[in-house]
Tab-separated table of C-alpha atoms and ligand atoms in Angstrom:
chain	number	residue	atom	x	y	z
A	254	MET	CA	-2.705	2.265	-25.556
A	255	ILE	CA	-0.492	3.924	-23.442
A	256	LYS	CA	0.116	1.682	-20.871
A	257	PHE	CA	2.333	4.804	-16.952
A	258	LYS	CA	4.673	1.301	-16.919
A	259	ASP	CA	4.500	-1.580	-19.039
A	260	LEU	CA	5.883	-5.291	-16.999
A	261	GLN	CA	3.520	-7.562	-20.679
A	262	ALA	CA	5.579	-6.114	-23.000
A	263	GLN	CA	8.585	-6.551	-21.480
A	264	TYR	CA	7.876	-10.113	-20.590
A	265	GLN	CA	7.122	-10.157	-23.841
A	266	GLN	CA	10.206	-8.453	-25.173
A	267	LEU	CA	12.466	-11.359	-22.616
A	268	LYS	CA	10.302	-13.777	-22.599
A	269	PRO	CA	12.378	-16.857	-24.609
A	270	GLN	CA	15.837	-15.821	-21.744
A	271	ILE	CA	12.615	-15.687	-18.314
A	272	ASP	CA	11.045	-18.670	-18.983
A	273	ALA	CA	14.113	-20.623	-18.951
A	274	ALA	CA	15.911	-19.050	-16.493
A	275	ILE	CA	12.790	-19.853	-13.950
A	276	GLN	CA	12.116	-23.575	-15.484
A	277	GLU	CA	16.068	-24.321	-14.587
A	278	VAL	CA	15.191	-23.155	-10.888
A	279	LEU	CA	12.580	-24.765	-11.324
A	280	ASP	CA	15.146	-28.086	-12.617
A	281	GLU	CA	17.145	-27.405	-9.836
A	282	GLY	CA	14.957	-27.238	-6.868
A	283	ASN	CA	17.146	-25.008	-5.095
A	284	PHE	CA	14.656	-22.086	-3.981
A	285	ILE	CA	16.569	-20.826	-1.221
A	286	ASN	CA	19.857	-19.789	-1.226
A	287	GLY	CA	20.276	-21.672	-4.983
A	288	ARG	CA	23.138	-20.208	-7.172
A	289	GLN	CA	21.560	-17.825	-9.113
A	290	VAL	CA	21.087	-16.021	-6.094
A	291	ARG	CA	25.014	-15.121	-5.385
A	292	ALA	CA	25.036	-14.624	-9.611
A	293	PHE	CA	23.039	-11.639	-9.052
A	294	GLU	CA	24.395	-10.367	-6.027
A	295	GLU	CA	27.363	-10.150	-7.829
A	296	GLN	CA	26.599	-9.024	-11.260
A	297	LEU	CA	24.579	-6.387	-9.573
A	298	ALA	CA	27.996	-5.558	-6.747
A	299	GLU	CA	30.316	-5.177	-10.240
A	300	TYR	CA	27.724	-2.540	-11.976
A	301	VAL	CA	27.049	-0.444	-9.308
A	302	GLY	CA	31.090	-0.214	-8.016
A	303	VAL	CA	30.391	-2.119	-4.544
A	304	LYS	CA	32.393	-4.356	-2.647
A	305	HIS	CA	29.416	-6.064	-1.279
A	306	CYS	CA	25.620	-6.423	-2.695
A	307	ILE	CA	23.544	-8.447	-0.596
A	308	SER	CA	19.817	-9.301	-1.279
A	309	CYS	CA	16.988	-9.760	0.474
A	310	ALA	CA	13.364	-9.244	1.144
A	311	ASN	CA	12.783	-6.118	0.239
A	312	GLY	CA	14.202	-2.692	-0.209
A	313	THR	CA	12.018	-1.879	3.527
A	314	ASP	CA	14.146	-4.544	4.930
A	315	ALA	CA	17.169	-3.807	3.281
A	316	MET	CA	17.329	-0.160	5.174
A	317	SER	CA	16.608	-2.271	8.644
A	318	LEU	CA	19.032	-4.474	8.276
A	319	VAL	CA	21.395	-1.397	8.440
A	320	LEU	CA	20.008	0.581	10.731
A	321	MET	CA	19.652	-2.382	12.860
A	322	ALA	CA	23.102	-3.592	11.963
A	323	TRP	CA	24.122	-0.020	13.139
A	324	GLY	CA	22.514	-0.339	16.680
A	325	ILE	CA	20.118	2.409	15.450
A	326	LYS	CA	17.839	3.260	18.971
A	327	GLU	CA	15.425	4.815	20.644
A	328	GLY	CA	16.474	8.120	21.751
A	329	ASP	CA	18.456	8.519	18.430
A	330	ALA	CA	17.506	11.140	15.503
A	331	VAL	CA	18.197	9.968	11.789
A	332	PHE	CA	17.185	12.995	9.179
A	333	VAL	CA	14.828	11.837	6.556
A	334	PRO	CA	13.644	14.507	3.343
A	335	ASP	CA	10.196	15.305	3.890
A	336	PHE	CA	8.657	14.792	0.562
A	337	THR	CA	9.983	10.234	0.190
A	338	PHE	CA	8.031	7.285	-0.094
A	339	PHE	CA	6.781	6.132	4.145
A	340	ALA	CA	8.866	3.835	4.212
A	341	THR	CA	11.941	5.958	4.521
A	342	ALA	CA	10.851	7.566	7.316
A	343	GLU	CA	9.352	4.066	8.905
A	344	VAL	CA	12.224	1.894	9.037
A	345	VAL	CA	13.117	4.627	11.203
A	346	ALA	CA	10.086	4.863	13.455
A	347	LEU	CA	10.344	0.878	13.434
A	348	GLN	CA	13.128	1.131	16.033
A	349	GLY	CA	11.997	3.036	17.764
A	350	ALA	CA	14.501	5.969	16.610
A	351	THR	CA	12.491	9.165	15.541
A	352	PRO	CA	13.222	10.820	12.584
A	353	ILE	CA	13.914	14.608	11.456
A	354	PHE	CA	12.182	15.080	8.611
A	355	VAL	CA	14.133	17.596	6.468
A	356	ASP	CA	12.746	19.776	3.733
A	357	VAL	CA	13.325	19.278	0.397
A	358	ARG	CA	14.927	20.945	-2.537
A	359	ARG	CA	11.985	22.704	-5.248
A	360	ASP	CA	13.884	21.865	-8.196
A	361	THR	CA	15.412	18.125	-7.917
A	362	PHE	CA	13.118	16.947	-5.646
A	363	ASN	CA	15.864	15.901	-3.511
A	364	ILE	CA	16.614	17.239	0.864
A	365	ASP	CA	17.830	19.675	0.651
A	366	VAL	CA	21.686	19.890	2.251
A	367	THR	CA	21.753	23.543	4.156
A	368	LYS	CA	18.711	22.478	5.650
A	369	LEU	CA	19.608	18.892	6.705
A	370	GLU	CA	22.759	20.998	8.191
A	371	ALA	CA	20.386	23.443	10.009
A	372	ALA	CA	18.139	20.096	11.150
A	373	ILE	CA	21.342	18.995	12.982
A	374	GLU	CA	22.107	21.310	14.873
A	375	GLN	CA	19.092	22.487	15.754
A	376	THR	CA	18.477	18.845	17.227
A	377	ILE	CA	22.212	19.309	18.727
A	378	LYS	CA	21.223	22.167	20.082
A	379	GLU	CA	17.763	20.514	21.709
A	380	GLY	CA	19.598	17.982	22.983
A	381	LYS	CA	16.824	15.217	23.079
A	382	LEU	CA	17.456	12.900	21.227
A	383	ASN	CA	21.457	11.993	19.520
A	384	PRO	CA	21.881	12.452	15.817
A	385	LYS	CA	23.136	9.331	14.112
A	386	ALA	CA	22.564	9.179	10.500
A	387	ILE	CA	21.353	10.300	7.129
A	388	ILE	CA	18.688	8.749	5.154
A	389	PRO	CA	19.471	10.538	1.893
A	390	VAL	CA	17.115	9.297	-0.613
A	391	ASP	CA	17.333	9.028	-4.976
A	392	LEU	CA	14.173	10.247	-5.690
A	393	PHE	CA	12.468	9.268	-9.079
A	394	GLY	CA	16.322	8.229	-9.772
A	395	LEU	CA	17.876	11.409	-9.206
A	396	PRO	CA	20.431	10.875	-7.032
A	397	ALA	CA	20.516	13.186	-4.139
A	398	ASP	CA	23.690	15.461	-3.731
A	399	HIS	CA	25.279	12.905	-1.931
A	400	LEU	CA	29.156	14.556	-1.844
A	401	GLU	CA	27.443	17.926	-0.013
A	402	ILE	CA	25.661	15.108	2.435
A	403	ALA	CA	29.322	12.999	2.949
A	404	THR	CA	30.950	16.221	4.430
A	405	ILE	CA	28.252	17.220	6.286
A	406	ALA	CA	28.098	14.118	7.725
A	407	LYS	CA	31.777	13.667	8.615
A	408	LYS	CA	31.460	17.355	10.060
A	409	HIS	CA	29.196	15.978	12.000
A	410	SER	CA	30.083	12.709	13.148
A	411	LEU	CA	26.688	11.043	11.426
A	412	LEU	CA	26.319	8.089	9.103
A	413	VAL	CA	24.999	8.092	5.416
A	414	LEU	CA	22.250	5.042	3.864
A	415	GLU	CA	21.722	5.938	0.321
A	416	ASP	CA	17.595	4.494	-0.200
A	417	GLY	CA	18.257	4.488	-3.482
A	418	ALA	CA	15.312	1.905	-3.770
A	419	GLN	CA	13.964	4.844	-7.551
A	420	GLY	CA	18.364	4.986	-8.046
A	421	LEU	CA	19.570	2.580	-9.735
A	422	GLY	CA	21.153	3.744	-12.776
A	423	GLY	CA	22.172	7.146	-11.888
A	424	SER	CA	24.729	8.505	-11.451
A	425	ILE	CA	26.887	11.158	-10.338
A	426	ASN	CA	30.359	11.945	-12.362
A	427	ASP	CA	30.087	8.433	-13.644
A	428	LYS	CA	30.200	6.847	-9.780
A	429	MET	CA	27.573	4.643	-9.532
A	430	ALA	CA	23.688	5.443	-7.274
A	431	CYS	CA	23.472	2.846	-4.928
A	432	SER	CA	26.983	3.344	-3.548
A	433	PHE	CA	27.368	6.971	-2.022
A	434	GLY	CA	26.970	7.047	1.755
A	435	ASP	CA	28.269	4.428	4.316
A	436	ALA	CA	25.865	1.253	2.692
A	437	ALA	CA	22.866	1.957	0.767
A	438	THR	CA	20.006	0.379	0.333
A	439	THR	CA	17.346	-0.822	-3.559
A	440	SER	CA	14.119	-2.686	-3.692
A	441	PHE	CA	13.336	-4.834	-6.472
A	442	PHE	CA	9.438	-3.990	-6.328
A	443	PRO	CA	8.258	-4.941	-10.192
A	444	ALA	CA	7.765	-1.137	-10.610
A	445	LYS	CA	11.390	0.752	-9.795
A	446	PRO	CA	13.971	0.881	-12.183
A	447	VAL	CA	14.644	-2.611	-11.852
A	448	GLY	CA	12.156	-4.602	-11.119
A	449	CYS	CA	11.949	-8.128	-9.853
A	450	TYR	CA	8.445	-10.792	-10.298
A	451	GLY	CA	7.384	-10.739	-6.549
A	452	ASP	CA	9.453	-8.211	-3.260
A	453	GLY	CA	12.958	-7.719	-3.772
A	454	GLY	CA	16.030	-5.466	-2.161
A	455	ALA	CA	19.553	-5.411	-1.470
A	456	ILE	CA	22.014	-3.633	0.172
A	457	PHE	CA	25.334	-2.711	-0.797
A	458	THR	CA	28.410	-1.818	1.495
A	459	ASP	CA	31.944	-1.069	1.270
A	460	ASN	CA	32.426	-2.381	5.022
A	461	ASP	CA	33.365	-6.019	5.857
A	462	GLY	CA	32.069	-5.613	9.344
A	463	LEU	CA	29.360	-3.518	8.461
A	464	ALA	CA	28.925	-6.818	5.636
A	465	GLU	CA	28.888	-9.187	7.715
A	466	VAL	CA	26.630	-8.466	10.272
A	467	ILE	CA	24.235	-7.562	7.620
A	468	LYS	CA	24.588	-10.841	6.005
A	469	SER	CA	23.861	-12.743	9.932
A	470	LEU	CA	21.080	-10.788	10.474
A	471	LYS	CA	18.696	-11.975	7.569
A	472	VAL	CA	19.228	-14.737	8.133
A	473	HIS	CA	18.060	-15.088	11.907
A	474	GLY	CA	21.171	-13.604	13.447
A	475	LYS	CA	23.005	-16.695	12.491
A	476	GLY	CA	26.956	-17.345	13.584
A	477	THR	CA	28.545	-19.371	11.832
A	478	ASP	CA	26.661	-22.038	12.479
A	479	LYS	CA	22.516	-22.370	11.245
A	480	TYR	CA	21.516	-23.464	14.299
A	481	ASP	CA	24.216	-20.915	16.278
A	482	ASN	CA	22.431	-17.503	16.899
A	483	ILE	CA	24.851	-14.926	18.199
A	484	ARG	CA	21.881	-12.105	17.788
A	485	VAL	CA	18.073	-11.590	16.949
A	486	GLY	CA	17.428	-10.570	12.923
A	487	LEU	CA	14.710	-11.195	10.345
A	488	ASN	CA	13.994	-13.333	7.658
A	489	SER	CA	14.768	-11.671	4.942
A	490	ARG	CA	15.904	-13.035	1.718
A	491	LEU	CA	15.282	-12.756	-1.739
A	492	ASP	CA	14.445	-15.974	-3.237
A	493	THR	CA	16.027	-17.835	-5.998
A	494	ILE	CA	13.345	-17.066	-8.516
A	495	GLN	CA	13.275	-13.711	-8.034
A	496	ALA	CA	17.274	-13.925	-8.639
A	497	ALA	CA	17.006	-15.597	-11.562
A	498	ILE	CA	14.716	-13.112	-12.772
A	499	LEU	CA	17.096	-10.545	-12.557
A	500	ASN	CA	19.707	-12.271	-14.036
A	501	VAL	CA	18.598	-10.903	-17.208
A	502	LYS	CA	16.474	-8.363	-16.560
A	503	LEU	CA	19.897	-6.202	-15.253
A	504	GLN	CA	21.309	-6.876	-18.550
A	505	TYR	CA	18.320	-6.331	-20.337
A	506	PHE	CA	18.588	-2.372	-17.923
A	507	ILE	CA	22.756	-1.451	-19.003
A	508	GLU	CA	22.523	-2.782	-22.400
A	509	HIS	CA	18.406	-1.502	-23.270
A	510	GLU	CA	16.755	-0.493	-20.785
A	511	PHE	CA	18.422	2.285	-19.292
A	512	ASN	CA	19.130	4.629	-22.968
A	513	SER	CA	15.710	4.497	-23.960
A	514	LEU	CA	14.570	5.719	-20.577
A	515	ARG	CA	16.913	8.756	-20.972
A	516	LYS	CA	15.813	8.932	-24.717
A	517	HIS	CA	11.969	9.383	-23.333
A	518	ALA	CA	13.439	11.759	-21.152
A	519	SER	CA	15.326	13.969	-23.680
A	520	THR	CA	12.084	14.566	-25.379
A	521	TYR	CA	9.110	14.970	-22.797
A	522	HIS	CA	11.908	17.975	-22.297
A	523	ASP	CA	12.196	19.344	-26.049
A	524	HIS	CA	8.722	19.086	-26.595
A	525	LEU	CA	7.419	20.517	-22.959
A	526	ASN	CA	9.970	22.665	-20.993
A	527	ASP	CA	8.597	25.591	-22.352
A	528	ILE	CA	5.566	25.291	-20.905
A	529	ILE	CA	5.869	23.236	-17.396
A	530	GLU	CA	8.079	23.113	-15.211
A	531	THR	CA	10.088	19.368	-16.350
A	532	PRO	CA	12.412	17.667	-13.876
A	533	SER	CA	15.826	19.202	-13.594
A	534	ILE	CA	19.055	17.807	-13.732
A	535	PRO	CA	22.163	18.955	-12.237
A	536	THR	CA	25.602	18.422	-14.137
A	537	GLY	CA	27.447	16.058	-13.506
A	538	PHE	CA	24.345	13.826	-12.516
A	539	ILE	CA	22.447	10.891	-14.323
A	540	SER	CA	19.038	10.254	-13.382
A	541	SER	CA	16.874	6.874	-14.629
A	542	PHE	CA	13.369	8.424	-14.292
A	543	ALA	CA	12.544	6.124	-12.248
A	544	GLN	CA	9.430	8.451	-12.660
A	545	TYR	CA	9.322	11.388	-15.044
A	546	THR	CA	7.625	13.929	-11.992
A	547	ILE	CA	7.202	17.468	-13.443
A	548	LYS	CA	5.090	20.112	-11.760
A	549	LEU	CA	2.122	22.415	-12.280
A	550	LYS	CA	1.280	26.239	-11.055
A	551	SER	CA	-1.260	24.917	-8.371
A	552	LYS	CA	-3.189	21.640	-7.256
A	553	GLY	CA	-6.443	22.726	-9.343
A	554	GLU	CA	-4.134	23.053	-12.946
A	555	ARG	CA	-3.113	19.803	-12.053
A	556	ALA	CA	-5.919	18.346	-11.279
A	557	ILE	CA	-7.478	19.668	-14.544
A	558	LEU	CA	-4.230	18.026	-16.513
A	559	GLN	CA	-4.609	15.119	-14.794
A	560	MET	CA	-9.133	14.619	-15.326
A	561	GLN	CA	-7.978	15.555	-19.420
A	562	LEU	CA	-4.931	13.008	-19.614
A	563	LYS	CA	-6.643	10.519	-18.126
A	564	SER	CA	-10.128	11.495	-20.966
A	565	HIS	CA	-7.572	10.758	-23.266
A	566	GLY	CA	-6.375	7.353	-21.623
A	567	ILE	CA	-3.545	8.831	-20.539
A	568	PRO	CA	-2.011	7.748	-17.075
A	569	SER	CA	-1.315	9.474	-13.895
A	570	HIS	CA	-0.185	9.363	-10.732
A	571	ILE	CA	0.716	11.517	-8.258
A	572	TYR	CA	4.341	10.737	-6.401
A	573	TYR	CA	3.291	11.701	-3.410
A	574	PRO	CA	0.911	13.592	-2.400
A	575	THR	CA	1.089	13.814	1.630
A	576	PRO	CA	5.078	14.445	3.297
A	577	MET	CA	6.450	12.883	5.912
A	578	HIS	CA	5.141	15.351	8.699
A	579	GLN	CA	1.514	14.581	8.095
A	580	GLN	CA	1.555	11.458	7.563
A	581	SER	CA	-1.229	9.898	10.779
A	582	ILE	CA	1.415	7.806	12.394
A	583	PHE	CA	3.458	11.180	12.757
A	584	SER	CA	1.329	13.528	12.878
A	585	ASN	CA	1.745	14.182	16.812
A	586	HIS	CA	5.427	13.575	16.638
A	587	ASP	CA	7.308	16.977	17.371
A	588	CYS	CA	9.302	16.086	15.123
A	589	CYS	CA	7.050	17.811	12.897
A	590	ASN	CA	8.290	20.401	10.689
A	591	ALA	CA	5.348	22.793	8.758
A	592	THR	CA	7.915	25.114	7.598
A	593	ASN	CA	8.907	22.332	4.521
A	594	ILE	CA	7.536	23.857	1.972
A	595	ASN	CA	8.866	22.795	-1.022
A	596	SER	CA	7.641	19.338	0.566
A	597	LEU	CA	4.390	20.641	1.029
A	598	GLU	CA	3.979	23.031	-2.477
A	599	LEU	CA	5.538	20.084	-4.438
A	600	CYS	CA	2.764	17.509	-3.299
A	601	SER	CA	0.467	19.304	-4.627
A	602	ILE	CA	2.001	20.090	-7.540
A	603	VAL	CA	3.877	17.758	-8.564
A	604	LEU	CA	2.315	14.915	-12.276
A	605	SER	CA	4.754	11.799	-12.739
A	606	LEU	CA	4.187	11.265	-16.930
A	607	PRO	CA	4.038	7.929	-18.010
A	608	ILE	CA	7.676	6.224	-18.582
A	609	HIS	CA	9.041	2.861	-19.104
A	610	PRO	CA	11.466	1.483	-21.750
A	611	TYR	CA	7.892	-0.426	-23.837
A	612	LEU	CA	6.181	3.373	-24.705
A	613	HIS	CA	7.349	4.743	-28.093
A	614	GLN	CA	9.447	8.657	-29.291
A	615	GLU	CA	6.310	8.658	-30.843
A	616	ASP	CA	3.816	8.165	-27.786
A	617	ILE	CA	6.001	10.673	-25.318
A	618	ILE	CA	5.472	13.296	-27.739
A	619	THR	CA	1.285	12.589	-28.183
A	620	ILE	CA	1.952	12.712	-24.632
A	621	SER	CA	3.338	16.123	-24.818
A	622	GLN	CA	0.753	18.064	-27.334
A	623	LYS	CA	-2.107	16.552	-24.989
A	624	ILE	CA	-1.034	18.466	-22.750
A	625	LYS	CA	0.113	21.432	-24.368
A	626	THR	CA	-3.488	21.669	-26.154
A	627	ILE	CA	-4.582	20.721	-22.138
A	628	LEU	CA	-2.286	23.870	-20.571
A	629	SER	CA	-2.914	25.862	-23.039
A	630	ASN	CA	-6.791	26.184	-24.093
A	631	ARG	CA	-6.310	26.740	-19.345
A	632	ASN	CA	-4.644	29.977	-19.957
A	633	ILE	CA	-7.139	31.113	-22.197
B	738	PLP	C1	9.874	1.192	-3.213
B	738	PLP	C2	10.614	2.146	-2.299
B	738	PLP	C3	10.914	2.076	-0.208
B	738	PLP	C4	10.719	0.355	-0.155
B	738	PLP	O1	11.300	-0.976	-1.183
B	738	PLP	P1	10.658	-2.255	-0.956
B	738	PLP	O2	10.969	-3.542	-1.982
B	738	PLP	O3	8.720	-1.669	-1.911
B	738	PLP	O4	10.690	-2.144	0.229
B	738	PLP	C5	12.084	2.457	0.294
B	738	PLP	N1	12.254	3.726	-0.709
B	738	PLP	C6	12.068	4.576	-1.762
B	738	PLP	C7	11.802	5.763	-1.985
B	738	PLP	C8	10.428	3.440	-2.520
B	738	PLP	O5	10.597	3.837	-3.778
C-alpha cells in the first residue's frame, strides 16, 4: 500500500535505536531538560551551521518566541507570504501586529521578492503601520530567495525570520536552510522532514543577545535565577523523550533519508515533467522535498486526478486550499490583497503527491504512470 508519509515504516527501520533512546530517558528520569535535549541542540546547530539552536515546544511557539524577543507589537507590519500554512500569519496577529500578505512566485511557491519590495514601499507610503519584519517561508522544502530578501531587508531596516518548518535539509549554494535571516525556526511535527513523536520545534540564530532573550522567554521569562522572572514568556520546551528520538532521527535523516527524498523527487520529475508542471528548483538551490507538489491546469482537472488516484489507492493532499488573505479571521483585514493572483491560482491547482524515504522507486513510477494515464484519458 502506498502511504502519503510512512512513520510506521520509519519506526520499523530505526526501532532498536529509538527504543533504546527512549528507554534511556525512562531509566534516567530527567524528562525535562535531560542531557539529550542539549545533545540534540548541539547536533542540529552543527548540521545547520549556526551558533545557537534553542529547542522549544513546537514550530509555532518557535516563531512567537522570536517575535516576542524582537518586541513585535500592535502597529507593526510583518510581511508574510500569502500562500503558506496558517501559523506563519497567526504568530504575527498573536503579537497584535498586522500581517501583510505578499504574493508568491508561481514557479517556486515562495514569496515574490519584487512584490515584497512593492508591499514594503506601499506600507511606508500609507504611513499607518511600522514595517518591522519579513517572514519568508521555505515552502515544501525549497528555501525562499533568502539572498535577495536579505538585500531588501537591509535596505529598509527590517528583521528577517526564516520560517523553516518545512525547510530543514534544503540549502542555497551550500548554505543550509534555517541559517538565513536574523533568526530561523523549524518544526518537528511528525510529518515534517525531521519529525518527532509529538510536537517539537527549534529556533536558530547567530546572535548571542537574541539567543539569551529567547532562552529566558521559553521558560516563563526567567532571569538568572529560576524564581526571578524578568519578563513575561511562555512555557515552551522540547521534552527529553522527543529530543532522544530526534537524536536518532536527525542522524538517519542526514545519512540516508534526505538522499532518498531527492532521488524520489528526481524520479517523479523524469516521469512527469513532460505532462504536468513539476516543482521548479532554481540553480544553486536544494530542496528537502517536504512535499512534492505538482500543478494541474484547473481546479476541475485536479479534482478528477485526486479522485481517480484515490480509487487506485494513491493518497494525495491539497497544500493549501485557501490563501491567507481569504482566511475567515483575516477577511476583514484592511490589508487583504485580492491581487495576489499566483497565491489564488495555486490554491486551485496544486496537488501534493506521496513522498517519503520509505517508498520504493517502483512506487514512484507506478504513481507517475497512473497520473499519465488519467490525464491522457482526459485530454481525448
Ligand atoms: C508546520 C508549520 C508551522 C508550525 O509548526 P508546528 O510545529 O505545527 O507548530 C509553521 N510554518 C509552516 C510553514 C509549517 O509548515
